[in-house]
PDB file of C-alpha atoms and ligand atoms in Angstrom:
ATOM      1  CA  MET P   1      30.287  24.815   4.288  1.00  0.00           C
ATOM      2  CA  ASP P   2      31.419  27.493   1.857  1.00  0.00           C
ATOM      3  CA  GLN P   3      29.104  27.530  -1.198  1.00  0.00           C
ATOM      4  CA  LYS P   4      32.026  27.324  -3.651  1.00  0.00           C
ATOM      5  CA  LEU P   5      33.364  24.190  -1.955  1.00  0.00           C
ATOM      6  CA  ALA P   6      29.879  22.640  -1.769  1.00  0.00           C
ATOM      7  CA  THR P   7      29.384  23.210  -5.518  1.00  0.00           C
ATOM      8  CA  LEU P   8      32.817  21.803  -6.352  1.00  0.00           C
ATOM      9  CA  LEU P   9      32.218  18.666  -4.270  1.00  0.00           C
ATOM     10  CA  GLU P  10      28.719  18.193  -5.690  1.00  0.00           C
ATOM     11  CA  ASP P  11      30.127  18.469  -9.214  1.00  0.00           C
ATOM     12  CA  THR P  12      32.880  15.958  -8.361  1.00  0.00           C
ATOM     13  CA  ARG P  13      30.366  13.576  -6.839  1.00  0.00           C
ATOM     14  CA  ARG P  14      28.227  13.632 -10.002  1.00  0.00           C
ATOM     15  CA  ARG P  15      31.227  12.940 -12.259  1.00  0.00           C
ATOM     16  CA  GLN P  16      31.946   9.669 -10.379  1.00  0.00           C
ATOM     17  CA  GLY P  17      35.652   9.819 -11.232  1.00  0.00           C
ATOM     18  CA  PRO P  18      38.663   8.519  -9.291  1.00  0.00           C
ATOM     19  CA  VAL P  19      39.538  10.317  -6.050  1.00  0.00           C
ATOM     20  CA  VAL P  20      43.085  10.464  -4.659  1.00  0.00           C
ATOM     21  CA  VAL P  21      43.676  11.594  -1.077  1.00  0.00           C
ATOM     22  CA  LEU P  22      47.186  12.721  -0.133  1.00  0.00           C
ATOM     23  CA  THR P  23      47.910  12.980   3.588  1.00  0.00           C
ATOM     24  CA  GLY P  24      50.787  14.289   5.688  1.00  0.00           C
ATOM     25  CA  ALA P  25      51.665  14.587   9.356  1.00  0.00           C
ATOM     26  CA  GLY P  26      48.859  17.123   9.942  1.00  0.00           C
ATOM     27  CA  ILE P  27      46.156  14.456   9.777  1.00  0.00           C
ATOM     28  CA  SER P  28      47.717  12.716  12.779  1.00  0.00           C
ATOM     29  CA  ALA P  29      48.327  15.924  14.758  1.00  0.00           C
ATOM     30  CA  GLU P  30      44.930  15.611  16.467  1.00  0.00           C
ATOM     31  CA  SER P  31      45.916  12.073  17.507  1.00  0.00           C
ATOM     32  CA  GLY P  32      48.826  13.607  19.438  1.00  0.00           C
ATOM     33  CA  ILE P  33      51.656  12.772  17.021  1.00  0.00           C
ATOM     34  CA  PRO P  34      53.889  15.820  16.550  1.00  0.00           C
ATOM     35  CA  THR P  35      54.221  17.076  12.963  1.00  0.00           C
ATOM     36  CA  PHE P  36      57.667  17.206  11.392  1.00  0.00           C
ATOM     37  CA  ARG P  37      58.081  20.891  10.960  1.00  0.00           C
ATOM     38  CA  GLY P  38      56.103  21.698  14.101  1.00  0.00           C
ATOM     39  CA  GLU P  39      57.571  21.621  17.570  1.00  0.00           C
ATOM     40  CA  GLU P  40      58.967  18.105  17.798  1.00  0.00           C
ATOM     41  CA  GLY P  41      62.328  19.771  17.980  1.00  0.00           C
ATOM     42  CA  TYR P  42      65.827  18.521  17.800  1.00  0.00           C
ATOM     43  CA  TRP P  43      67.501  15.393  19.079  1.00  0.00           C
ATOM     44  CA  VAL P  44      70.553  15.542  21.310  1.00  0.00           C
ATOM     45  CA  VAL P  45      73.523  13.261  20.643  1.00  0.00           C
ATOM     46  CA  GLY P  46      76.420  13.907  23.017  1.00  0.00           C
ATOM     47  CA  SER P  47      76.609  17.676  23.036  1.00  0.00           C
ATOM     48  CA  ARG P  48      75.207  18.183  19.492  1.00  0.00           C
ATOM     49  CA  ASN P  49      71.612  18.910  18.469  1.00  0.00           C
ATOM     50  CA  TYR P  50      70.261  17.196  15.372  1.00  0.00           C
ATOM     51  CA  MET P  51      67.169  18.110  13.361  1.00  0.00           C
ATOM     52  CA  PRO P  52      64.958  15.338  11.934  1.00  0.00           C
ATOM     53  CA  GLN P  53      66.409  16.128   8.478  1.00  0.00           C
ATOM     54  CA  GLU P  54      69.842  15.101   9.804  1.00  0.00           C
ATOM     55  CA  MET P  55      68.757  12.109  11.897  1.00  0.00           C
ATOM     56  CA  ALA P  56      66.595  10.548   9.202  1.00  0.00           C
ATOM     57  CA  THR P  57      69.423   9.827   6.786  1.00  0.00           C
ATOM     58  CA  HIS P  58      71.303   6.802   5.578  1.00  0.00           C
ATOM     59  CA  SER P  59      74.595   8.524   6.272  1.00  0.00           C
ATOM     60  CA  MET P  60      73.643   9.144   9.922  1.00  0.00           C
ATOM     61  CA  PHE P  61      72.597   5.486  10.203  1.00  0.00           C
ATOM     62  CA  GLU P  62      76.016   4.421   8.887  1.00  0.00           C
ATOM     63  CA  GLN P  63      77.823   6.656  11.383  1.00  0.00           C
ATOM     64  CA  ALA P  64      75.630   6.039  14.434  1.00  0.00           C
ATOM     65  CA  PRO P  65      73.064   3.233  14.024  1.00  0.00           C
ATOM     66  CA  ASP P  66      72.430   3.099  17.792  1.00  0.00           C
ATOM     67  CA  GLU P  67      71.454   6.783  17.885  1.00  0.00           C
ATOM     68  CA  VAL P  68      69.234   6.555  14.836  1.00  0.00           C
ATOM     69  CA  TRP P  69      67.462   3.489  16.216  1.00  0.00           C
ATOM     70  CA  ARG P  70      67.078   5.133  19.615  1.00  0.00           C
ATOM     71  CA  TRP P  71      65.313   8.064  17.913  1.00  0.00           C
ATOM     72  CA  TYR P  72      63.065   5.801  15.841  1.00  0.00           C
ATOM     73  CA  LEU P  73      62.139   3.491  18.721  1.00  0.00           C
ATOM     74  CA  TYR P  74      61.037   6.518  20.736  1.00  0.00           C
ATOM     75  CA  ARG P  75      59.017   7.900  17.786  1.00  0.00           C
ATOM     76  CA  PHE P  76      57.508   4.501  16.947  1.00  0.00           C
ATOM     77  CA  GLY P  77      56.401   4.208  20.587  1.00  0.00           C
ATOM     78  CA  VAL P  78      54.576   7.555  20.270  1.00  0.00           C
ATOM     79  CA  CYS P  79      52.847   6.276  17.105  1.00  0.00           C
ATOM     80  CA  ARG P  80      51.901   2.974  18.732  1.00  0.00           C
ATOM     81  CA  ASP P  81      50.305   4.752  21.694  1.00  0.00           C
ATOM     82  CA  ALA P  82      48.237   7.102  19.479  1.00  0.00           C
ATOM     83  CA  GLN P  83      44.713   6.356  18.258  1.00  0.00           C
ATOM     84  CA  PRO P  84      43.179   7.172  14.851  1.00  0.00           C
ATOM     85  CA  ASN P  85      40.993  10.296  14.900  1.00  0.00           C
ATOM     86  CA  ALA P  86      37.853  11.580  13.152  1.00  0.00           C
ATOM     87  CA  GLY P  87      39.909  12.576  10.094  1.00  0.00           C
ATOM     88  CA  HIS P  88      41.235   9.041   9.589  1.00  0.00           C
ATOM     89  CA  ALA P  89      37.721   7.651  10.159  1.00  0.00           C
ATOM     90  CA  ALA P  90      36.228  10.004   7.548  1.00  0.00           C
ATOM     91  CA  LEU P  91      38.667   8.687   4.929  1.00  0.00           C
ATOM     92  CA  VAL P  92      37.656   5.107   5.743  1.00  0.00           C
ATOM     93  CA  ARG P  93      34.014   6.068   5.029  1.00  0.00           C
ATOM     94  CA  LEU P  94      35.066   7.682   1.758  1.00  0.00           C
ATOM     95  CA  GLU P  95      36.930   4.531   0.710  1.00  0.00           C
ATOM     96  CA  ARG P  96      33.878   2.383   1.514  1.00  0.00           C
ATOM     97  CA  ALA P  97      31.651   4.699  -0.534  1.00  0.00           C
ATOM     98  CA  LEU P  98      33.978   4.901  -3.553  1.00  0.00           C
ATOM     99  CA  GLY P  99      35.516   1.396  -3.605  1.00  0.00           C
ATOM    100  CA  ASP P 100      38.129   1.098  -6.331  1.00  0.00           C
ATOM    101  CA  ARG P 101      37.674   4.754  -7.319  1.00  0.00           C
ATOM    102  CA  PHE P 102      39.539   5.625  -4.099  1.00  0.00           C
ATOM    103  CA  THR P 103      43.314   5.759  -3.496  1.00  0.00           C
ATOM    104  CA  LEU P 104      45.031   7.052  -0.378  1.00  0.00           C
ATOM    105  CA  VAL P 105      48.643   8.202  -0.707  1.00  0.00           C
ATOM    106  CA  THR P 106      50.188   8.915   2.676  1.00  0.00           C
ATOM    107  CA  GLN P 107      53.525  10.294   3.784  1.00  0.00           C
ATOM    108  CA  ASN P 108      52.845   9.097   7.301  1.00  0.00           C
ATOM    109  CA  ILE P 109      54.640   6.079   8.707  1.00  0.00           C
ATOM    110  CA  ASP P 110      52.463   6.012  11.839  1.00  0.00           C
ATOM    111  CA  GLY P 111      50.063   3.270  10.650  1.00  0.00           C
ATOM    112  CA  LEU P 112      46.981   5.206  11.793  1.00  0.00           C
ATOM    113  CA  HIS P 113      45.241   4.996   8.395  1.00  0.00           C
ATOM    114  CA  ARG P 114      45.592   1.222   8.416  1.00  0.00           C
ATOM    115  CA  ARG P 115      44.502   0.967  12.058  1.00  0.00           C
ATOM    116  CA  ALA P 116      41.441   3.110  11.280  1.00  0.00           C
ATOM    117  CA  GLY P 117      40.506   0.630   8.514  1.00  0.00           C
ATOM    118  CA  SER P 118      41.862   2.155   5.272  1.00  0.00           C
ATOM    119  CA  GLN P 119      43.017  -0.496   2.809  1.00  0.00           C
ATOM    120  CA  ARG P 120      43.815   1.113  -0.534  1.00  0.00           C
ATOM    121  CA  VAL P 121      46.877   2.934   0.844  1.00  0.00           C
ATOM    122  CA  TYR P 122      50.297   3.695  -0.655  1.00  0.00           C
ATOM    123  CA  CYS P 123      52.794   4.507   2.112  1.00  0.00           C
ATOM    124  CA  ILE P 124      55.219   6.580   0.045  1.00  0.00           C
ATOM    125  CA  HIS P 125      57.569   7.256   2.971  1.00  0.00           C
ATOM    126  CA  GLY P 126      57.424   3.717   4.382  1.00  0.00           C
ATOM    127  CA  ASP P 127      55.703   2.266   7.417  1.00  0.00           C
ATOM    128  CA  ALA P 128      56.793   1.955  11.052  1.00  0.00           C
ATOM    129  CA  ALA P 129      55.246  -1.526  11.212  1.00  0.00           C
ATOM    130  CA  TRP P 130      58.169  -3.010   9.302  1.00  0.00           C
ATOM    131  CA  VAL P 131      61.937  -3.276   9.274  1.00  0.00           C
ATOM    132  CA  ARG P 132      64.263  -4.586   6.590  1.00  0.00           C
ATOM    133  CA  CYS P 133      67.940  -5.474   6.271  1.00  0.00           C
ATOM    134  CA  ALA P 134      70.111  -2.356   6.075  1.00  0.00           C
ATOM    135  CA  ALA P 135      72.439  -4.229   3.697  1.00  0.00           C
ATOM    136  CA  GLU P 136      69.457  -5.315   1.513  1.00  0.00           C
ATOM    137  CA  CYS P 137      70.544  -8.978   1.910  1.00  0.00           C
ATOM    138  CA  GLY P 138      67.197 -10.161   0.550  1.00  0.00           C
ATOM    139  CA  VAL P 139      65.430 -11.026   3.819  1.00  0.00           C
ATOM    140  CA  GLY P 140      62.441  -8.861   2.784  1.00  0.00           C
ATOM    141  CA  LEU P 141      60.117  -6.937   5.096  1.00  0.00           C
ATOM    142  CA  LEU P 142      59.931  -8.149   8.695  1.00  0.00           C
ATOM    143  CA  ASP P 143      57.591  -7.080  11.482  1.00  0.00           C
ATOM    144  CA  LEU P 144      59.047  -4.449  13.803  1.00  0.00           C
ATOM    145  CA  PRO P 145      59.889  -6.368  16.995  1.00  0.00           C
ATOM    146  CA  ARG P 146      57.786  -5.317  20.012  1.00  0.00           C
ATOM    147  CA  PHE P 147      59.703  -3.040  22.350  1.00  0.00           C
ATOM    148  CA  PRO P 148      58.505  -1.919  25.773  1.00  0.00           C
ATOM    149  CA  PRO P 149      57.610   1.822  26.086  1.00  0.00           C
ATOM    150  CA  ARG P 150      60.724   4.016  25.943  1.00  0.00           C
ATOM    151  CA  THR P 151      61.777   7.461  27.049  1.00  0.00           C
ATOM    152  CA  ARG P 152      63.599   9.842  24.732  1.00  0.00           C
ATOM    153  CA  ASP P 153      66.906   9.305  26.512  1.00  0.00           C
ATOM    154  CA  GLN P 154      66.946   5.533  26.802  1.00  0.00           C
ATOM    155  CA  PRO P 155      70.065   4.003  25.205  1.00  0.00           C
ATOM    156  CA  LEU P 156      69.823   0.718  23.280  1.00  0.00           C
ATOM    157  CA  THR P 157      70.470  -2.401  25.338  1.00  0.00           C
ATOM    158  CA  ALA P 158      72.246  -5.558  24.141  1.00  0.00           C
ATOM    159  CA  GLU P 159      68.793  -7.177  23.861  1.00  0.00           C
ATOM    160  CA  ASP P 160      67.512  -4.266  21.707  1.00  0.00           C
ATOM    161  CA  ARG P 161      70.522  -4.708  19.414  1.00  0.00           C
ATOM    162  CA  ARG P 162      69.872  -8.438  19.188  1.00  0.00           C
ATOM    163  CA  GLN P 163      66.269  -7.759  18.149  1.00  0.00           C
ATOM    164  CA  LEU P 164      67.507  -5.291  15.537  1.00  0.00           C
ATOM    165  CA  THR P 165      69.871  -7.817  13.942  1.00  0.00           C
ATOM    166  CA  CYS P 166      69.017  -9.268  10.528  1.00  0.00           C
ATOM    167  CA  PRO P 167      68.145 -12.964  10.985  1.00  0.00           C
ATOM    168  CA  ARG P 168      69.572 -13.765   7.550  1.00  0.00           C
ATOM    169  CA  CYS P 169      72.937 -11.976   7.362  1.00  0.00           C
ATOM    170  CA  GLY P 170      73.581 -10.807  10.940  1.00  0.00           C
ATOM    171  CA  GLY P 171      73.891  -7.099   9.985  1.00  0.00           C
ATOM    172  CA  TRP P 172      71.697  -4.265  11.238  1.00  0.00           C
ATOM    173  CA  LEU P 173      68.015  -4.126  10.471  1.00  0.00           C
ATOM    174  CA  ARG P 174      66.774  -0.658   9.526  1.00  0.00           C
ATOM    175  CA  PRO P 175      63.383   1.025   9.757  1.00  0.00           C
ATOM    176  CA  HIS P 176      61.288   0.661   6.582  1.00  0.00           C
ATOM    177  CA  VAL P 177      61.226   4.414   5.990  1.00  0.00           C
ATOM    178  CA  LEU P 178      62.496   6.665   3.216  1.00  0.00           C
ATOM    179  CA  TRP P 179      65.452   8.706   4.398  1.00  0.00           C
ATOM    180  CA  PHE P 180      66.269  12.229   3.262  1.00  0.00           C
ATOM    181  CA  ASP P 181      69.350  11.083   1.320  1.00  0.00           C
ATOM    182  CA  GLU P 182      67.487   8.292  -0.512  1.00  0.00           C
ATOM    183  CA  TYR P 183      65.184   8.122  -3.555  1.00  0.00           C
ATOM    184  CA  TYR P 184      61.586   7.138  -4.010  1.00  0.00           C
ATOM    185  CA  ASP P 185      61.092   3.797  -5.788  1.00  0.00           C
ATOM    186  CA  GLU P 186      58.216   1.482  -6.635  1.00  0.00           C
ATOM    187  CA  GLU P 187      59.396  -1.561  -4.679  1.00  0.00           C
ATOM    188  CA  HIS P 188      59.450   0.025  -1.262  1.00  0.00           C
ATOM    189  CA  TYR P 189      57.602   3.329  -1.664  1.00  0.00           C
ATOM    190  CA  ARG P 190      55.123   2.864  -4.554  1.00  0.00           C
ATOM    191  CA  LEU P 191      56.463   5.755  -6.639  1.00  0.00           C
ATOM    192  CA  GLU P 192      54.932   4.700  -9.980  1.00  0.00           C
ATOM    193  CA  SER P 193      51.663   3.566  -8.418  1.00  0.00           C
ATOM    194  CA  ALA P 194      51.194   6.923  -6.681  1.00  0.00           C
ATOM    195  CA  LEU P 195      51.974   8.848  -9.889  1.00  0.00           C
ATOM    196  CA  ARG P 196      49.606   6.630 -11.892  1.00  0.00           C
ATOM    197  CA  ALA P 197      46.816   7.346  -9.410  1.00  0.00           C
ATOM    198  CA  ALA P 198      47.514  11.082  -9.685  1.00  0.00           C
ATOM    199  CA  ARG P 199      47.403  10.919 -13.496  1.00  0.00           C
ATOM    200  CA  GLY P 200      43.930   9.363 -13.341  1.00  0.00           C
ATOM    201  CA  ALA P 201      42.451  11.435 -10.505  1.00  0.00           C
ATOM    202  CA  ASP P 202      39.355  13.568 -11.011  1.00  0.00           C
ATOM    203  CA  LEU P 203      39.816  14.986  -7.494  1.00  0.00           C
ATOM    204  CA  LEU P 204      42.931  15.321  -5.343  1.00  0.00           C
ATOM    205  CA  LEU P 205      42.122  15.932  -1.684  1.00  0.00           C
ATOM    206  CA  VAL P 206      45.266  17.025   0.183  1.00  0.00           C
ATOM    207  CA  VAL P 207      45.264  16.928   3.989  1.00  0.00           C
ATOM    208  CA  GLY P 208      47.826  18.192   6.481  1.00  0.00           C
ATOM    209  CA  THR P 209      51.037  18.467   4.541  1.00  0.00           C
ATOM    210  CA  SER P 210      53.466  21.362   4.207  1.00  0.00           C
ATOM    211  CA  GLY P 211      54.569  20.357   0.697  1.00  0.00           C
ATOM    212  CA  ALA P 212      58.224  20.088   1.694  1.00  0.00           C
ATOM    213  CA  THR P 213      58.875  16.768  -0.052  1.00  0.00           C
ATOM    214  CA  ASN P 214      59.265  15.954  -3.694  1.00  0.00           C
ATOM    215  CA  LEU P 215      56.697  13.336  -4.729  1.00  0.00           C
ATOM    216  CA  PRO P 216      53.710  14.974  -2.992  1.00  0.00           C
ATOM    217  CA  MET P 217      54.441  18.292  -4.741  1.00  0.00           C
ATOM    218  CA  GLN P 218      54.808  16.447  -8.049  1.00  0.00           C
ATOM    219  CA  ILE P 219      51.381  14.879  -7.472  1.00  0.00           C
ATOM    220  CA  GLY P 220      49.841  18.279  -6.676  1.00  0.00           C
ATOM    221  CA  GLU P 221      51.344  19.927  -9.750  1.00  0.00           C
ATOM    222  CA  LEU P 222      50.344  17.060 -12.016  1.00  0.00           C
ATOM    223  CA  VAL P 223      46.727  17.244 -10.868  1.00  0.00           C
ATOM    224  CA  TYR P 224      46.723  21.038 -11.179  1.00  0.00           C
ATOM    225  CA  MET P 225      48.143  20.908 -14.749  1.00  0.00           C
ATOM    226  CA  ARG P 226      45.515  18.350 -15.763  1.00  0.00           C
ATOM    227  CA  GLY P 227      42.740  20.625 -14.515  1.00  0.00           C
ATOM    228  CA  ALA P 228      41.386  18.023 -12.090  1.00  0.00           C
ATOM    229  CA  ALA P 229      39.716  19.250  -8.890  1.00  0.00           C
ATOM    230  CA  LEU P 230      42.078  20.087  -6.007  1.00  0.00           C
ATOM    231  CA  VAL P 231      40.967  20.619  -2.404  1.00  0.00           C
ATOM    232  CA  ASP P 232      43.477  21.347   0.365  1.00  0.00           C
ATOM    233  CA  VAL P 233      42.629  20.922   4.062  1.00  0.00           C
ATOM    234  CA  ASN P 234      45.098  22.644   6.364  1.00  0.00           C
ATOM    235  CA  PRO P 235      44.922  25.245   9.149  1.00  0.00           C
ATOM    236  CA  GLU P 236      47.901  27.066   7.550  1.00  0.00           C
ATOM    237  CA  GLU P 237      48.846  28.456   4.151  1.00  0.00           C
ATOM    238  CA  ASN P 238      50.999  26.022   2.166  1.00  0.00           C
ATOM    239  CA  PRO P 239      51.969  25.317  -1.475  1.00  0.00           C
ATOM    240  CA  PHE P 240      48.939  23.035  -2.072  1.00  0.00           C
ATOM    241  CA  ALA P 241      46.621  25.805  -0.868  1.00  0.00           C
ATOM    242  CA  GLU P 242      48.253  28.131  -3.403  1.00  0.00           C
ATOM    243  CA  LEU P 243      47.764  25.585  -6.198  1.00  0.00           C
ATOM    244  CA  ALA P 244      44.140  25.037  -5.131  1.00  0.00           C
ATOM    245  CA  GLU P 245      43.482  28.773  -5.092  1.00  0.00           C
ATOM    246  CA  ARG P 246      44.963  29.185  -8.593  1.00  0.00           C
ATOM    247  CA  SER P 247      42.940  26.270  -9.985  1.00  0.00           C
ATOM    248  CA  PRO P 248      39.491  26.874 -11.544  1.00  0.00           C
ATOM    249  CA  ARG P 249      38.431  23.611  -9.829  1.00  0.00           C
ATOM    250  CA  GLY P 250      40.295  24.226  -6.570  1.00  0.00           C
ATOM    251  CA  HIS P 251      39.528  25.252  -3.012  1.00  0.00           C
ATOM    252  CA  PHE P 252      41.558  25.852   0.135  1.00  0.00           C
ATOM    253  CA  ALA P 253      39.464  24.458   3.011  1.00  0.00           C
ATOM    254  CA  ARG P 254      41.203  26.144   5.911  1.00  0.00           C
ATOM    255  CA  GLY P 255      40.917  24.205   9.165  1.00  0.00           C
ATOM    256  CA  SER P 256      41.972  21.013  10.879  1.00  0.00           C
ATOM    257  CA  ALA P 257      41.479  17.525   9.466  1.00  0.00           C
ATOM    258  CA  CYS P 258      38.979  16.574  12.192  1.00  0.00           C
ATOM    259  CA  GLU P 259      36.970  19.753  11.606  1.00  0.00           C
ATOM    260  CA  ARG P 260      36.848  19.689   7.826  1.00  0.00           C
ATOM    261  CA  LEU P 261      37.075  16.080   6.616  1.00  0.00           C
ATOM    262  CA  PRO P 262      33.755  14.731   7.965  1.00  0.00           C
ATOM    263  CA  GLU P 263      31.740  17.377   6.041  1.00  0.00           C
ATOM    264  CA  ILE P 264      33.875  17.014   2.917  1.00  0.00           C
ATOM    265  CA  VAL P 265      33.516  13.240   2.699  1.00  0.00           C
ATOM    266  CA  ALA P 266      29.782  13.512   3.419  1.00  0.00           C
ATOM    267  CA  ALA P 267      29.461  15.933   0.487  1.00  0.00           C
ATOM    268  CA  LEU P 268      31.295  13.375  -1.673  1.00  0.00           C
ATOM    269  CA  GLY P 269      28.670  10.754  -0.850  1.00  0.00           C
ATOM    270  CA  ALA P 270      30.121   8.965   2.178  1.00  0.00           C
ATOM    271  CA  GLU P 271      27.475   8.806   4.883  1.00  0.00           C
ATOM    272  CA  GLY P 272      28.487   9.471   8.511  1.00  0.00           C
TER     273      GLY P 272
HETATM  274  N1  APR Y 301      44.889  19.193  10.484  1.00  0.00           N
HETATM  275  C1  APR Y 301      45.394  19.387   9.242  1.00  0.00           C
HETATM  276  N2  APR Y 301      46.631  19.872   9.016  1.00  0.00           N
HETATM  277  C2  APR Y 301      47.379  20.189  10.080  1.00  0.00           C
HETATM  278  C3  APR Y 301      46.927  20.031  11.400  1.00  0.00           C
HETATM  279  C4  APR Y 301      45.618  19.516  11.588  1.00  0.00           C
HETATM  280  N3  APR Y 301      45.102  19.340  12.797  1.00  0.00           N
HETATM  281  N4  APR Y 301      47.922  20.443  12.251  1.00  0.00           N
HETATM  282  C5  APR Y 301      48.955  20.821  11.473  1.00  0.00           C
HETATM  283  N5  APR Y 301      48.636  20.686  10.161  1.00  0.00           N
HETATM  284  C6  APR Y 301      49.456  20.974   8.982  1.00  0.00           C
HETATM  285  C7  APR Y 301      50.511  22.039   9.179  1.00  0.00           C
HETATM  286  O1  APR Y 301      49.954  23.331   8.958  1.00  0.00           O
HETATM  287  C8  APR Y 301      51.527  21.645   8.110  1.00  0.00           C
HETATM  288  O2  APR Y 301      51.185  22.229   6.848  1.00  0.00           O
HETATM  289  O3  APR Y 301      50.186  19.800   8.686  1.00  0.00           O
HETATM  290  C9  APR Y 301      51.369  20.132   8.003  1.00  0.00           C
HETATM  291  C10 APR Y 301      52.515  19.342   8.603  1.00  0.00           C
HETATM  292  O4  APR Y 301      53.684  19.609   7.870  1.00  0.00           O
HETATM  293  P1  APR Y 301      55.038  18.792   8.138  1.00  0.00           P
HETATM  294  O5  APR Y 301      55.338  18.792   9.596  1.00  0.00           O
HETATM  295  O6  APR Y 301      56.071  19.360   7.216  1.00  0.00           O
HETATM  296  O7  APR Y 301      54.671  17.301   7.729  1.00  0.00           O
HETATM  297  P2  APR Y 301      54.611  16.634   6.292  1.00  0.00           P
HETATM  298  O8  APR Y 301      54.170  17.597   5.249  1.00  0.00           O
HETATM  299  O9  APR Y 301      53.862  15.366   6.420  1.00  0.00           O
HETATM  300  O10 APR Y 301      56.134  16.301   6.070  1.00  0.00           O
HETATM  301  C11 APR Y 301      56.482  15.589   4.916  1.00  0.00           C
HETATM  302  O11 APR Y 301      58.752  15.344   5.531  1.00  0.00           O
HETATM  303  O12 APR Y 301      60.183  15.008   7.300  1.00  0.00           O
HETATM  304  C12 APR Y 301      59.591  14.441   6.212  1.00  0.00           C
HETATM  305  O13 APR Y 301      59.260  12.197   5.746  1.00  0.00           O
HETATM  306  C13 APR Y 301      58.797  13.225   6.569  1.00  0.00           C
HETATM  307  O14 APR Y 301      56.669  12.473   5.729  1.00  0.00           O
HETATM  308  C14 APR Y 301      57.382  13.603   6.223  1.00  0.00           C
HETATM  309  C15 APR Y 301      57.597  14.642   5.148  1.00  0.00           C
END
């Protein structure tokens, strides 16, 4: 490991302060789940191509709920078939070593952190494990019904639609995910809790995110302004790497999550 990173992590370990880990799609890339701005590509509806930024919206759901659900059921199937990797496992060891000094803030809806064994997790973009009423009728969070494996092109059947009907009001259920035309909140997406954790962090460890969304960037900037330590793990340049490089207590650990996280968490006191 780079000497500067080793010194920074050793210093952080001695201070025994709170550690916040912020993850994005990159941590699940080595589990085979495509990243958002990677090569997952567009989605074809009729003769039109849609990007994820267009599909994952409330307005698209209002216009074409079948299409939006078809897209999510395919993606959720990919998540369900994937397995947690060495990066997820490293963060579980870190949580066990730090206890209540540890908070994980994830943008991922794939459930791999939870399946690996992480517990202190805020899913700020929602979680594929749940659905809720699209009309917010008050039914609360429900388990995502189990669907057989699907292909990309498979249309919804009458039985799929029945399973995606709210048992309380009879309207559509929706995925429990934050759409591009919606706002973060505490109730569903733990906005205040994530910001509170960032305000108290002595180290922010960012893994596998391009910094394209609002709350994660706010967390990075907050930590940077407070002068807390900031380490970014990513094979590519990104805005968190820039912040880390500008920070006196920052480091850009270039590389993949599976390559870099095991040594980083070991240096923070989590045994392998
Ligand atoms: N290890 C670590 N990082 C990786 C790896 C890897 N093996 N492979 C790719 N990456 C990095 C990429 O370099 C990129 O910076 O992961 C990042 C993935 O970026 P995005 O695809 O933009 O994903 P993310 O930042 O999580 O997107 C944020 O945008 O579409 C919305 O709601 C969606 O939660 C998502 C949010």
